[in-house]
Coordinates of C-alpha atoms and ligand atoms in Angstrom, one line a residue:
M1 CA -3.8 72.9 -51.1
A2 CA -3.6 76.5 -50.0
I3 CA -0.1 77.4 -48.6
I4 CA 1.0 80.1 -46.3
A5 CA 4.5 81.2 -47.4
V6 CA 7.0 82.3 -44.7
L7 CA 9.8 84.3 -46.2
D8 CA 12.8 83.8 -44.1
F9 CA 15.0 86.8 -43.2
G10 CA 17.1 84.8 -40.8
S11 CA 15.1 85.0 -37.6
Q12 CA 15.7 82.4 -34.9
Y13 CA 11.9 82.2 -34.9
T14 CA 11.2 81.5 -38.6
Q15 CA 10.7 77.8 -38.0
V16 CA 8.5 78.5 -35.0
I17 CA 6.2 80.6 -37.1
A18 CA 5.9 77.7 -39.6
R19 CA 5.3 75.2 -36.8
R20 CA 2.6 77.3 -35.2
I21 CA 0.7 77.5 -38.6
R22 CA 1.0 73.8 -39.1
E23 CA -0.4 73.3 -35.6
C24 CA -3.5 75.1 -36.9
Q25 CA -3.6 72.4 -39.6
V26 CA -2.7 74.7 -42.5
L27 CA 0.2 73.9 -44.8
T28 CA 3.0 76.3 -44.7
R29 CA 6.5 76.3 -46.3
I30 CA 9.6 78.4 -45.6
Y31 CA 11.1 80.2 -48.5
H32 CA 14.5 82.0 -48.8
Y33 CA 13.8 85.7 -48.8
T34 CA 15.1 86.0 -52.4
T35 CA 12.4 83.7 -53.8
P36 CA 10.7 85.5 -56.8
A37 CA 7.1 86.5 -56.3
S38 CA 6.3 84.5 -59.5
K39 CA 7.4 81.3 -57.8
L40 CA 5.2 82.0 -54.9
A41 CA 2.3 82.6 -57.2
E42 CA 3.0 79.3 -59.0
E43 CA 2.9 77.5 -55.6
G44 CA -0.6 78.9 -55.0
V45 CA 0.2 80.8 -51.8
A46 CA -2.8 82.2 -50.0
G47 CA -0.8 84.6 -47.8
V48 CA 2.7 85.6 -47.1
I49 CA 4.5 86.2 -43.8
L50 CA 7.7 88.2 -43.8
S51 CA 9.7 86.8 -40.8
G52 CA 11.9 88.7 -38.4
G53 CA 15.6 88.8 -38.8
P54 CA 18.8 90.1 -37.2
A55 CA 19.5 92.8 -39.9
S56 CA 18.4 96.5 -39.8
V57 CA 16.5 97.9 -42.7
L58 CA 18.6 101.0 -42.3
A59 CA 21.8 99.1 -43.0
D60 CA 23.2 99.0 -46.6
E61 CA 22.4 95.7 -48.3
S62 CA 19.9 94.6 -45.8
P63 CA 18.0 91.6 -47.1
R64 CA 14.9 92.5 -49.2
P65 CA 12.2 90.4 -50.8
D66 CA 11.1 90.7 -54.4
P67 CA 8.8 93.8 -54.4
G68 CA 6.4 91.7 -56.4
V69 CA 5.4 90.1 -53.2
F70 CA 3.3 93.1 -52.5
Q71 CA 1.6 92.8 -55.9
L72 CA 0.5 89.1 -55.6
G73 CA -2.9 90.2 -54.5
V74 CA -2.7 88.0 -51.3
P75 CA -2.5 89.2 -47.7
V76 CA 0.9 89.9 -46.2
L77 CA 1.9 89.9 -42.6
G78 CA 5.2 91.4 -41.6
I79 CA 6.7 90.4 -38.2
C80 CA 9.4 92.6 -36.6
Y81 CA 12.0 93.0 -39.3
G82 CA 9.3 92.0 -41.8
L83 CA 7.1 94.9 -40.6
Q84 CA 10.0 97.3 -41.0
L85 CA 10.7 96.0 -44.5
M86 CA 7.1 96.5 -45.4
A87 CA 7.1 100.0 -44.0
T88 CA 10.3 100.9 -45.8
M89 CA 9.4 99.3 -49.1
L90 CA 5.9 100.8 -49.3
G91 CA 6.9 104.4 -48.6
G92 CA 7.0 104.8 -44.8
K93 CA 10.0 105.7 -42.7
V94 CA 12.0 103.6 -40.2
G95 CA 14.5 105.0 -37.7
H96 CA 16.8 103.7 -35.0
S97 CA 14.9 103.5 -31.7
S98 CA 16.4 105.4 -28.7
R99 CA 15.5 102.4 -26.6
R100 CA 15.8 98.9 -27.8
E101 CA 12.8 96.9 -26.8
Y102 CA 13.6 93.3 -25.7
G103 CA 11.5 91.0 -23.7
R104 CA 8.0 91.5 -22.4
G105 CA 5.7 94.4 -23.5
L106 CA 2.1 95.2 -22.9
L107 CA -0.1 95.6 -25.9
T108 CA -2.9 98.1 -26.0
L109 CA -5.5 97.9 -28.7
D110 CA -6.3 101.1 -30.6
A111 CA -8.5 99.6 -33.3
L112 CA -10.9 97.3 -31.7
D113 CA -12.3 96.0 -35.0
S114 CA -8.9 95.1 -36.5
P115 CA -9.3 91.8 -38.4
L116 CA -5.9 90.7 -37.2
L117 CA -6.5 91.4 -33.5
K118 CA -10.1 90.2 -33.4
G119 CA -10.9 88.7 -30.0
I120 CA -7.6 89.8 -28.4
P121 CA -8.1 91.6 -25.1
S122 CA -6.4 94.9 -24.5
D123 CA -3.4 94.8 -22.2
T124 CA -2.1 91.5 -23.6
R125 CA 1.4 90.5 -22.9
V126 CA 3.6 90.3 -26.0
W127 CA 7.2 89.4 -26.7
N128 CA 9.4 92.0 -28.3
S129 CA 12.9 91.9 -29.7
H130 CA 13.8 94.8 -32.0
G131 CA 16.0 97.8 -32.3
D132 CA 14.4 99.9 -35.1
K133 CA 11.0 101.6 -35.0
I134 CA 8.6 103.0 -37.5
E135 CA 8.6 106.8 -37.6
K136 CA 6.1 107.2 -40.4
L137 CA 3.5 104.7 -41.8
P138 CA 3.2 104.2 -45.5
A139 CA 0.1 105.7 -47.1
G140 CA -3.0 103.5 -46.6
F141 CA -1.8 102.1 -43.2
T142 CA -3.2 102.9 -39.8
Q143 CA -2.2 102.0 -36.3
A144 CA -4.0 99.1 -34.7
A145 CA -2.2 98.6 -31.4
S146 CA 0.6 100.1 -29.3
T147 CA 3.0 99.2 -26.5
E148 CA 4.7 101.4 -23.9
N149 CA 7.6 101.9 -26.2
S150 CA 6.1 101.8 -29.7
S151 CA 2.9 103.4 -31.1
F152 CA 3.1 101.1 -34.1
A153 CA 3.1 97.7 -32.4
A154 CA 0.4 96.5 -34.8
V155 CA -0.4 98.3 -38.1
E156 CA -2.8 97.5 -40.9
D157 CA -3.9 98.5 -44.4
R158 CA -7.3 96.8 -44.6
D159 CA -7.8 97.6 -48.3
R160 CA -4.7 95.8 -49.5
L161 CA -4.8 93.3 -46.5
F162 CA -1.2 94.2 -45.4
F163 CA -0.6 93.8 -41.7
G164 CA 2.5 94.3 -39.5
L165 CA 3.4 93.3 -35.9
Q166 CA 6.4 94.8 -34.0
F167 CA 6.2 91.8 -31.6
H168 CA 6.5 88.0 -32.1
P169 CA 3.0 86.3 -32.1
E170 CA 4.7 82.9 -32.7
V171 CA 6.6 82.7 -29.3
V172 CA 4.8 81.3 -26.3
H173 CA 5.5 84.4 -24.2
S174 CA 3.0 86.3 -26.4
D175 CA -0.2 85.5 -24.7
H176 CA -2.7 85.6 -27.6
G177 CA -0.2 85.0 -30.3
R178 CA -1.8 81.9 -31.6
E179 CA -5.2 83.7 -32.0
I180 CA -3.5 86.5 -33.9
L181 CA -1.9 84.0 -36.3
E182 CA -5.3 82.2 -36.6
N183 CA -7.0 85.5 -37.5
F184 CA -4.4 86.0 -40.2
I185 CA -4.5 82.5 -41.8
F186 CA -8.2 81.8 -41.4
G187 CA -10.0 85.2 -41.2
I188 CA -7.8 87.2 -43.5
C189 CA -6.2 84.6 -45.9
G190 CA -9.3 82.4 -45.9
C191 CA -7.4 79.2 -45.4
T192 CA -9.3 76.0 -44.3
K193 CA -7.9 73.3 -42.0
N194 CA -6.6 70.7 -44.5
W195 CA -3.2 69.7 -43.1
T196 CA -3.6 66.6 -40.9
M197 CA -1.3 63.6 -40.4
S198 CA -3.9 61.1 -41.5
G199 CA -4.3 63.0 -44.7
Y200 CA -0.6 63.2 -45.1
I201 CA -0.2 59.4 -44.7
D202 CA -2.7 58.7 -47.6
K203 CA -1.0 61.2 -49.8
A204 CA 2.5 60.0 -48.9
I205 CA 1.6 56.4 -49.5
D206 CA 0.3 57.2 -53.0
E207 CA 3.4 59.1 -53.8
I208 CA 5.8 56.4 -52.5
R209 CA 3.9 53.8 -54.6
Q210 CA 4.0 55.9 -57.7
T211 CA 7.7 56.8 -57.3
V212 CA 8.9 53.3 -56.5
G213 CA 6.7 51.2 -58.8
D214 CA 7.9 47.7 -58.6
K215 CA 11.4 48.6 -57.7
N216 CA 13.2 48.0 -54.3
V217 CA 14.1 50.3 -51.5
I218 CA 16.8 50.1 -48.8
L219 CA 16.7 52.1 -45.7
G220 CA 19.3 52.4 -42.9
L221 CA 17.5 52.0 -39.6
S222 CA 19.2 53.5 -36.6
G223 CA 16.4 53.0 -34.1
G224 CA 16.0 56.7 -33.8
V225 CA 12.7 58.5 -34.4
D226 CA 13.3 59.7 -38.0
S227 CA 14.5 56.5 -39.5
S228 CA 11.9 54.5 -37.6
V229 CA 9.0 56.6 -38.8
A230 CA 10.3 56.7 -42.4
A231 CA 10.6 52.9 -42.3
A232 CA 7.1 52.4 -40.9
L233 CA 5.7 54.7 -43.6
V234 CA 7.5 53.2 -46.5
H235 CA 6.7 49.7 -45.2
R236 CA 3.0 50.6 -45.1
A237 CA 3.3 51.8 -48.7
I238 CA 5.3 49.0 -50.4
G239 CA 5.6 46.2 -47.8
P240 CA 8.3 43.6 -48.9
Q241 CA 9.8 45.9 -51.5
L242 CA 11.5 47.6 -48.5
T243 CA 14.5 46.1 -46.8
C244 CA 15.9 47.9 -43.7
V245 CA 19.5 47.6 -42.7
F246 CA 20.5 47.9 -39.1
V247 CA 24.3 48.2 -38.5
D248 CA 25.5 47.0 -35.2
N249 CA 28.6 49.1 -34.9
G250 CA 29.5 47.8 -31.4
L251 CA 28.9 51.3 -30.2
L252 CA 25.3 50.8 -29.2
R253 CA 23.6 50.9 -25.8
K254 CA 22.8 47.8 -23.8
D255 CA 20.4 45.4 -25.6
E256 CA 19.7 48.0 -28.3
R257 CA 20.2 45.6 -31.2
Q258 CA 17.8 43.1 -29.6
K259 CA 15.2 45.8 -29.1
V260 CA 15.3 46.9 -32.7
E261 CA 15.1 43.3 -33.9
N262 CA 12.1 42.6 -31.7
L263 CA 10.3 45.8 -32.7
Y264 CA 10.7 45.7 -36.5
A265 CA 11.2 42.1 -37.4
S266 CA 8.6 40.7 -35.0
N267 CA 6.0 43.4 -34.6
F268 CA 6.2 45.1 -37.9
N269 CA 7.0 42.0 -39.9
L270 CA 9.5 44.1 -41.9
N271 CA 12.5 42.8 -43.9
L272 CA 15.3 43.5 -41.5
K273 CA 18.9 42.8 -42.2
V274 CA 21.1 43.1 -39.1
V275 CA 24.8 43.5 -39.8
D276 CA 27.2 42.7 -37.0
A277 CA 30.1 44.9 -37.8
T278 CA 31.5 45.4 -34.3
D279 CA 34.9 44.1 -35.1
K280 CA 35.3 46.3 -38.2
F281 CA 34.4 49.4 -36.2
L282 CA 36.6 48.6 -33.2
D283 CA 39.6 47.6 -35.3
A284 CA 39.3 50.9 -37.2
L285 CA 39.0 52.8 -34.0
A286 CA 42.1 51.2 -32.3
G287 CA 44.6 53.8 -31.1
I288 CA 42.4 56.8 -32.1
T289 CA 41.9 59.4 -29.5
D290 CA 41.1 62.6 -31.4
P291 CA 37.3 63.3 -31.5
E292 CA 37.0 64.4 -35.1
T293 CA 39.2 61.6 -36.3
K294 CA 36.9 59.2 -34.4
R295 CA 33.8 60.6 -35.9
K296 CA 35.2 60.5 -39.4
T297 CA 36.5 56.9 -38.9
I298 CA 33.1 55.8 -37.7
G299 CA 31.4 57.6 -40.6
H300 CA 33.7 55.9 -43.2
V301 CA 33.3 52.4 -41.8
F302 CA 29.6 52.9 -41.7
I303 CA 29.5 53.8 -45.4
D304 CA 31.6 50.8 -46.3
V305 CA 29.5 48.4 -44.3
F306 CA 26.3 49.9 -45.6
E307 CA 27.5 49.7 -49.1
E308 CA 28.5 46.1 -48.8
S309 CA 25.1 45.2 -47.4
I310 CA 23.3 46.9 -50.3
R311 CA 25.4 44.8 -52.7
E312 CA 24.4 41.7 -50.8
I313 CA 20.7 42.5 -51.0
G314 CA 21.0 42.7 -54.8
E315 CA 18.7 44.8 -57.0
V316 CA 18.0 48.0 -55.1
N317 CA 17.0 51.3 -56.7
F318 CA 16.1 53.7 -53.9
L319 CA 17.7 54.7 -50.7
G320 CA 15.0 55.7 -48.1
Q321 CA 16.0 58.4 -45.6
G322 CA 14.4 60.1 -42.7
T323 CA 15.3 63.6 -43.8
L324 CA 13.2 66.2 -42.1
Y325 CA 12.0 69.6 -43.2
P326 CA 14.5 71.6 -41.1
D327 CA 17.3 69.8 -43.0
V328 CA 15.9 70.8 -46.3
I329 CA 15.2 74.5 -45.7
E330 CA 17.8 76.6 -47.4
S331 CA 19.4 78.5 -44.5
V332 CA 19.6 82.2 -44.5
N333 CA 23.0 83.4 -43.2
I334 CA 23.0 86.9 -42.0
A335 CA 25.7 88.3 -39.6
G336 CA 24.5 87.7 -36.1
N337 CA 22.8 84.4 -36.9
P338 CA 24.1 81.5 -34.9
S339 CA 25.6 78.9 -37.4
A340 CA 24.1 75.5 -37.2
V341 CA 26.3 72.4 -37.0
I342 CA 29.8 72.5 -35.6
K343 CA 30.8 68.9 -35.1
S344 CA 30.8 66.7 -38.2
H345 CA 27.7 64.5 -38.2
H346 CA 27.8 61.3 -40.0
N347 CA 25.4 60.5 -42.8
V348 CA 25.5 58.5 -46.0
G349 CA 27.3 61.3 -47.9
G350 CA 27.9 60.6 -51.6
L351 CA 26.6 57.0 -51.4
P352 CA 23.5 57.6 -53.5
E353 CA 25.5 58.9 -56.5
K354 CA 28.2 56.3 -56.1
M355 CA 25.7 53.4 -56.1
N356 CA 23.3 54.9 -58.5
L357 CA 20.5 55.1 -56.0
Q358 CA 17.6 57.5 -56.0
L359 CA 16.7 59.1 -52.7
L360 CA 13.3 58.5 -51.2
E361 CA 12.6 61.0 -48.4
P362 CA 9.0 60.7 -47.4
L363 CA 9.4 63.0 -44.3
R364 CA 11.1 65.9 -46.0
E365 CA 8.0 68.0 -45.7
L366 CA 7.6 67.5 -41.9
F367 CA 8.8 69.0 -38.7
K368 CA 9.9 66.8 -35.9
D369 CA 6.6 67.1 -33.9
E370 CA 4.7 66.2 -37.1
V371 CA 7.0 63.1 -37.6
R372 CA 6.1 62.0 -34.0
A373 CA 2.4 62.5 -34.8
L374 CA 2.8 60.5 -38.0
G375 CA 4.6 57.8 -36.2
A376 CA 1.9 57.5 -33.6
E377 CA -0.7 57.1 -36.4
L378 CA 1.4 54.4 -37.9
G379 CA 1.4 52.5 -34.6
L380 CA 4.9 53.3 -33.2
S381 CA 5.1 53.4 -29.4
K382 CA 6.0 56.3 -27.1
E383 CA 9.4 54.6 -26.3
V384 CA 10.4 54.9 -30.0
L385 CA 8.8 58.3 -30.7
W386 CA 9.9 60.1 -27.6
R387 CA 13.3 58.5 -27.0
Q388 CA 16.1 60.9 -26.3
P389 CA 18.5 61.8 -29.2
F390 CA 21.4 59.5 -29.6
P391 CA 24.4 60.5 -31.8
G392 CA 25.2 58.6 -35.0
P393 CA 28.7 57.7 -33.7
G394 CA 27.1 56.3 -30.6
L395 CA 29.1 55.4 -27.6
G396 CA 32.2 56.0 -29.7
V397 CA 32.0 59.7 -28.8
R398 CA 31.1 58.9 -25.2
V399 CA 34.2 56.9 -24.4
I400 CA 36.7 59.7 -24.1
G401 CA 40.1 58.7 -25.4
E402 CA 40.6 55.4 -27.1
V403 CA 37.5 53.3 -27.7
T404 CA 38.0 49.7 -26.6
A405 CA 35.5 46.8 -26.1
E406 CA 36.2 46.8 -22.3
R407 CA 35.6 50.5 -21.9
L408 CA 32.4 50.2 -24.0
E409 CA 31.2 47.4 -21.8
V410 CA 31.7 49.5 -18.6
L411 CA 30.0 52.5 -20.2
R412 CA 27.0 50.4 -21.4
E413 CA 26.4 49.0 -17.9
A414 CA 26.6 52.4 -16.3
D415 CA 24.4 54.0 -18.9
A416 CA 21.7 51.3 -18.6
I417 CA 21.5 52.0 -14.8
L418 CA 21.1 55.7 -15.4
E419 CA 18.4 55.1 -18.0
D420 CA 16.6 52.8 -15.7
E421 CA 16.6 55.4 -12.9
M422 CA 15.5 58.1 -15.3
Y423 CA 12.5 56.1 -16.2
R424 CA 11.8 55.2 -12.5
S425 CA 11.9 58.8 -11.4
D426 CA 9.8 60.0 -14.4
L427 CA 12.6 62.2 -15.6
Y428 CA 13.5 60.4 -18.8
Y429 CA 10.9 62.2 -21.0
N430 CA 11.4 65.5 -19.3
L431 CA 15.1 65.8 -20.1
W432 CA 16.5 66.4 -23.5
Q433 CA 19.2 63.9 -22.8
S434 CA 20.5 61.9 -19.9
F435 CA 23.6 59.7 -20.5
C436 CA 26.9 58.6 -19.1
V437 CA 30.4 59.4 -20.4
F438 CA 33.4 57.2 -19.8
L439 CA 36.5 59.1 -18.7
P440 CA 39.9 57.7 -19.4
V441 CA 41.3 58.4 -16.0
R442 CA 41.6 56.2 -13.0
T443 CA 41.2 57.4 -9.5
V444 CA 41.7 55.8 -6.1
G445 CA 38.9 54.5 -3.9
V446 CA 38.2 52.0 -1.1
M447 CA 35.9 49.1 -1.3
G448 CA 35.6 47.1 1.9
D449 CA 39.2 46.9 3.2
E450 CA 40.6 47.1 -0.3
R451 CA 42.1 50.1 -2.2
T452 CA 40.7 50.4 -5.7
Y453 CA 42.1 52.2 -8.7
D454 CA 39.3 52.4 -11.2
N455 CA 37.5 54.4 -13.9
V456 CA 35.3 57.5 -13.6
I457 CA 31.9 57.9 -15.1
A458 CA 30.5 61.4 -15.7
L459 CA 26.7 62.0 -15.8
R460 CA 25.4 64.4 -18.5
L461 CA 21.9 65.4 -17.8
V462 CA 20.6 68.3 -19.9
E463 CA 17.5 70.3 -20.7
S464 CA 17.1 71.8 -24.1
I465 CA 14.5 72.8 -26.7
D466 CA 16.5 72.2 -29.9
A467 CA 20.0 71.2 -28.9
M468 CA 21.4 74.5 -30.1
T469 CA 21.5 75.7 -26.5
A470 CA 21.3 73.5 -23.4
D471 CA 21.6 73.7 -19.7
W472 CA 22.5 71.1 -17.1
A473 CA 19.3 69.8 -15.4
N474 CA 18.5 70.3 -11.8
V475 CA 17.9 66.6 -11.0
P476 CA 16.9 65.8 -7.3
H477 CA 19.8 64.8 -5.1
E478 CA 18.1 61.5 -4.1
V479 CA 18.0 60.5 -7.8
L480 CA 21.6 61.4 -8.3
Q481 CA 22.5 59.6 -5.1
T482 CA 20.8 56.4 -6.2
V483 CA 22.4 56.5 -9.7
S484 CA 25.8 57.1 -8.2
N485 CA 25.4 54.3 -5.6
R486 CA 24.1 51.9 -8.2
I487 CA 26.8 52.5 -10.8
I488 CA 29.6 52.3 -8.3
N489 CA 28.2 49.1 -6.6
E490 CA 27.0 47.3 -9.7
V491 CA 29.4 48.2 -12.5
K492 CA 32.7 46.5 -12.1
G493 CA 35.6 48.9 -12.9
V494 CA 34.0 52.1 -11.7
N495 CA 34.7 53.7 -8.4
R496 CA 33.7 57.3 -9.0
V497 CA 30.8 59.2 -10.5
V498 CA 30.9 62.9 -11.3
L499 CA 28.2 65.3 -12.5
D500 CA 28.7 67.6 -15.5
I501 CA 27.5 71.1 -14.7
S502 CA 28.3 72.9 -17.9
S503 CA 25.8 74.6 -20.2
K504 CA 25.9 74.8 -24.0
P505 CA 27.4 77.2 -25.0
P506 CA 30.2 77.3 -24.2
S507 CA 30.3 73.5 -23.7
T508 CA 28.5 71.1 -26.0
I509 CA 26.1 68.4 -25.0
E510 CA 28.3 65.5 -26.1
W511 CA 31.8 65.5 -24.7
E512 CA 33.4 64.7 -28.1
Ligands
XMP601 P1 26.4 68.8 -29.3 O1 27.3 67.8 -28.6 O2 27.0 69.3 -30.6 O3 25.2 67.9 -29.8 O4 25.9 69.8 -28.4 C1 23.9 68.5 -30.2 C2 22.9 67.3 -30.4 O5 23.3 66.5 -31.5 C3 23.5 65.2 -31.1 N1 24.7 64.7 -31.9 C4 24.6 64.0 -33.0 N2 23.5 63.4 -33.6 N3 24.9 62.5 -35.2 C5 23.7 62.7 -34.7 O6 22.7 62.2 -35.3 C6 26.1 62.9 -34.6 O7 27.2 62.7 -35.1 C7 25.9 63.7 -33.4 N4 26.7 64.4 -32.6 C8 26.0 65.0 -31.6 C9 23.8 65.2 -29.6 O8 23.5 64.0 -29.0 C10 22.9 66.4 -29.2 O9 21.5 66.0 -29.0

């Protein structure tokens, strides 16, 4: 299958480029910028995209690709930093711009017959973010389009099929960006549409069957999108050779265990082992108030419980996991790049080695939106595929301070009311997350003639694209009013509801 290779120079948009190409039903993979050209040739790439990046080609030790990339005989498209690299490495000249160009620009076409800009109207809005500019084009290149601030907004060498863009076609603020990428992958690289989820299912099922043979697979089901889709796919491939384990850690939301049991055991007829480990988790958490210690404790107990359940199942050779493509991409760390994970996230750590299990990761080639499309093809519902993210340590990191059964119960009831109202007001799927947090303070209230001294619930309602940044959502007052009234009236032990109005950064989405 023809692949478009995206060489990553650390741009925040690298994954967006890859996703846009996949949306055009063409397979693309992201490669570290140091990948040798020979490896790309082996993979059968039909075209190469050099991503943007935070570095300057003028700086010492700026990241460079293998020069062999320009000798592969396939088209190359440089975007932003990628364009400046191409200009520098092929004999042109790049200098610091007197004006940094950020945000919107207006693109004027100079070469109306440019294969890259075919069908794009002049005066198109594009999205810029760059500091350097090209002063002299390499031999063989001509200017194809300009913006107010740059005469080389798009450049091309039609003989060698090298193209460069000073703006970002992959972001939604570039009006005809998608057509430009389509011109590159279809018109210039000659790719055909051959990447579809139904095609992927057939291929993945074959591969799973071949890998697993007559052996057995265990998969930890959390109820989240990734493990649910992985379970549905592996189940379709090998049926009863798969056993899923769902650990009830006592930190789940209201009725969650019941819902998972209904969905998988009843609807999918899947071997599901539900382990009630509430006491183990709560005993281990007793007295702990430090957030990191809580997370680590929950992680360790999870591994112990999971390990024990594998032993109980008996002969198991593979551990299925819903690992996604963004977890697999080798990250490029260049100064100025925001680093990824700050809090410790729990996963199965060294379990596979310890228990001599091979990993089976049938989603490791897919982006989240593709996983959802795959899940839909496999018959999973919108409620499962579009549910909001829920942290592995569950309500354990939403009860601030010590986690106790009583506090969890209060939080669960409050959270269920919030979720109910989010669905009723059609906000649930529009928000990144909406949840309650239990605060370990008591405040005074009055109820009827009585003075109360009860707990506080905080509402965390956020909008986000990828959880790296987030903002508190502007939810209508009437909805907030209903949620607050209902929680205070219906949940015993709560007499005050507050709203969290902090953005990320500097706050985080979860409170712990
Ligand atoms: P923060 O609180 O760091 O969270 O802004 C970013 C996103 O990650 C989720 N989150 C987790 N997800 N295991 C997970 O699978 C975890 O331990 C974990 N901690 C936070 C959080 O809900 C938000 O969507």
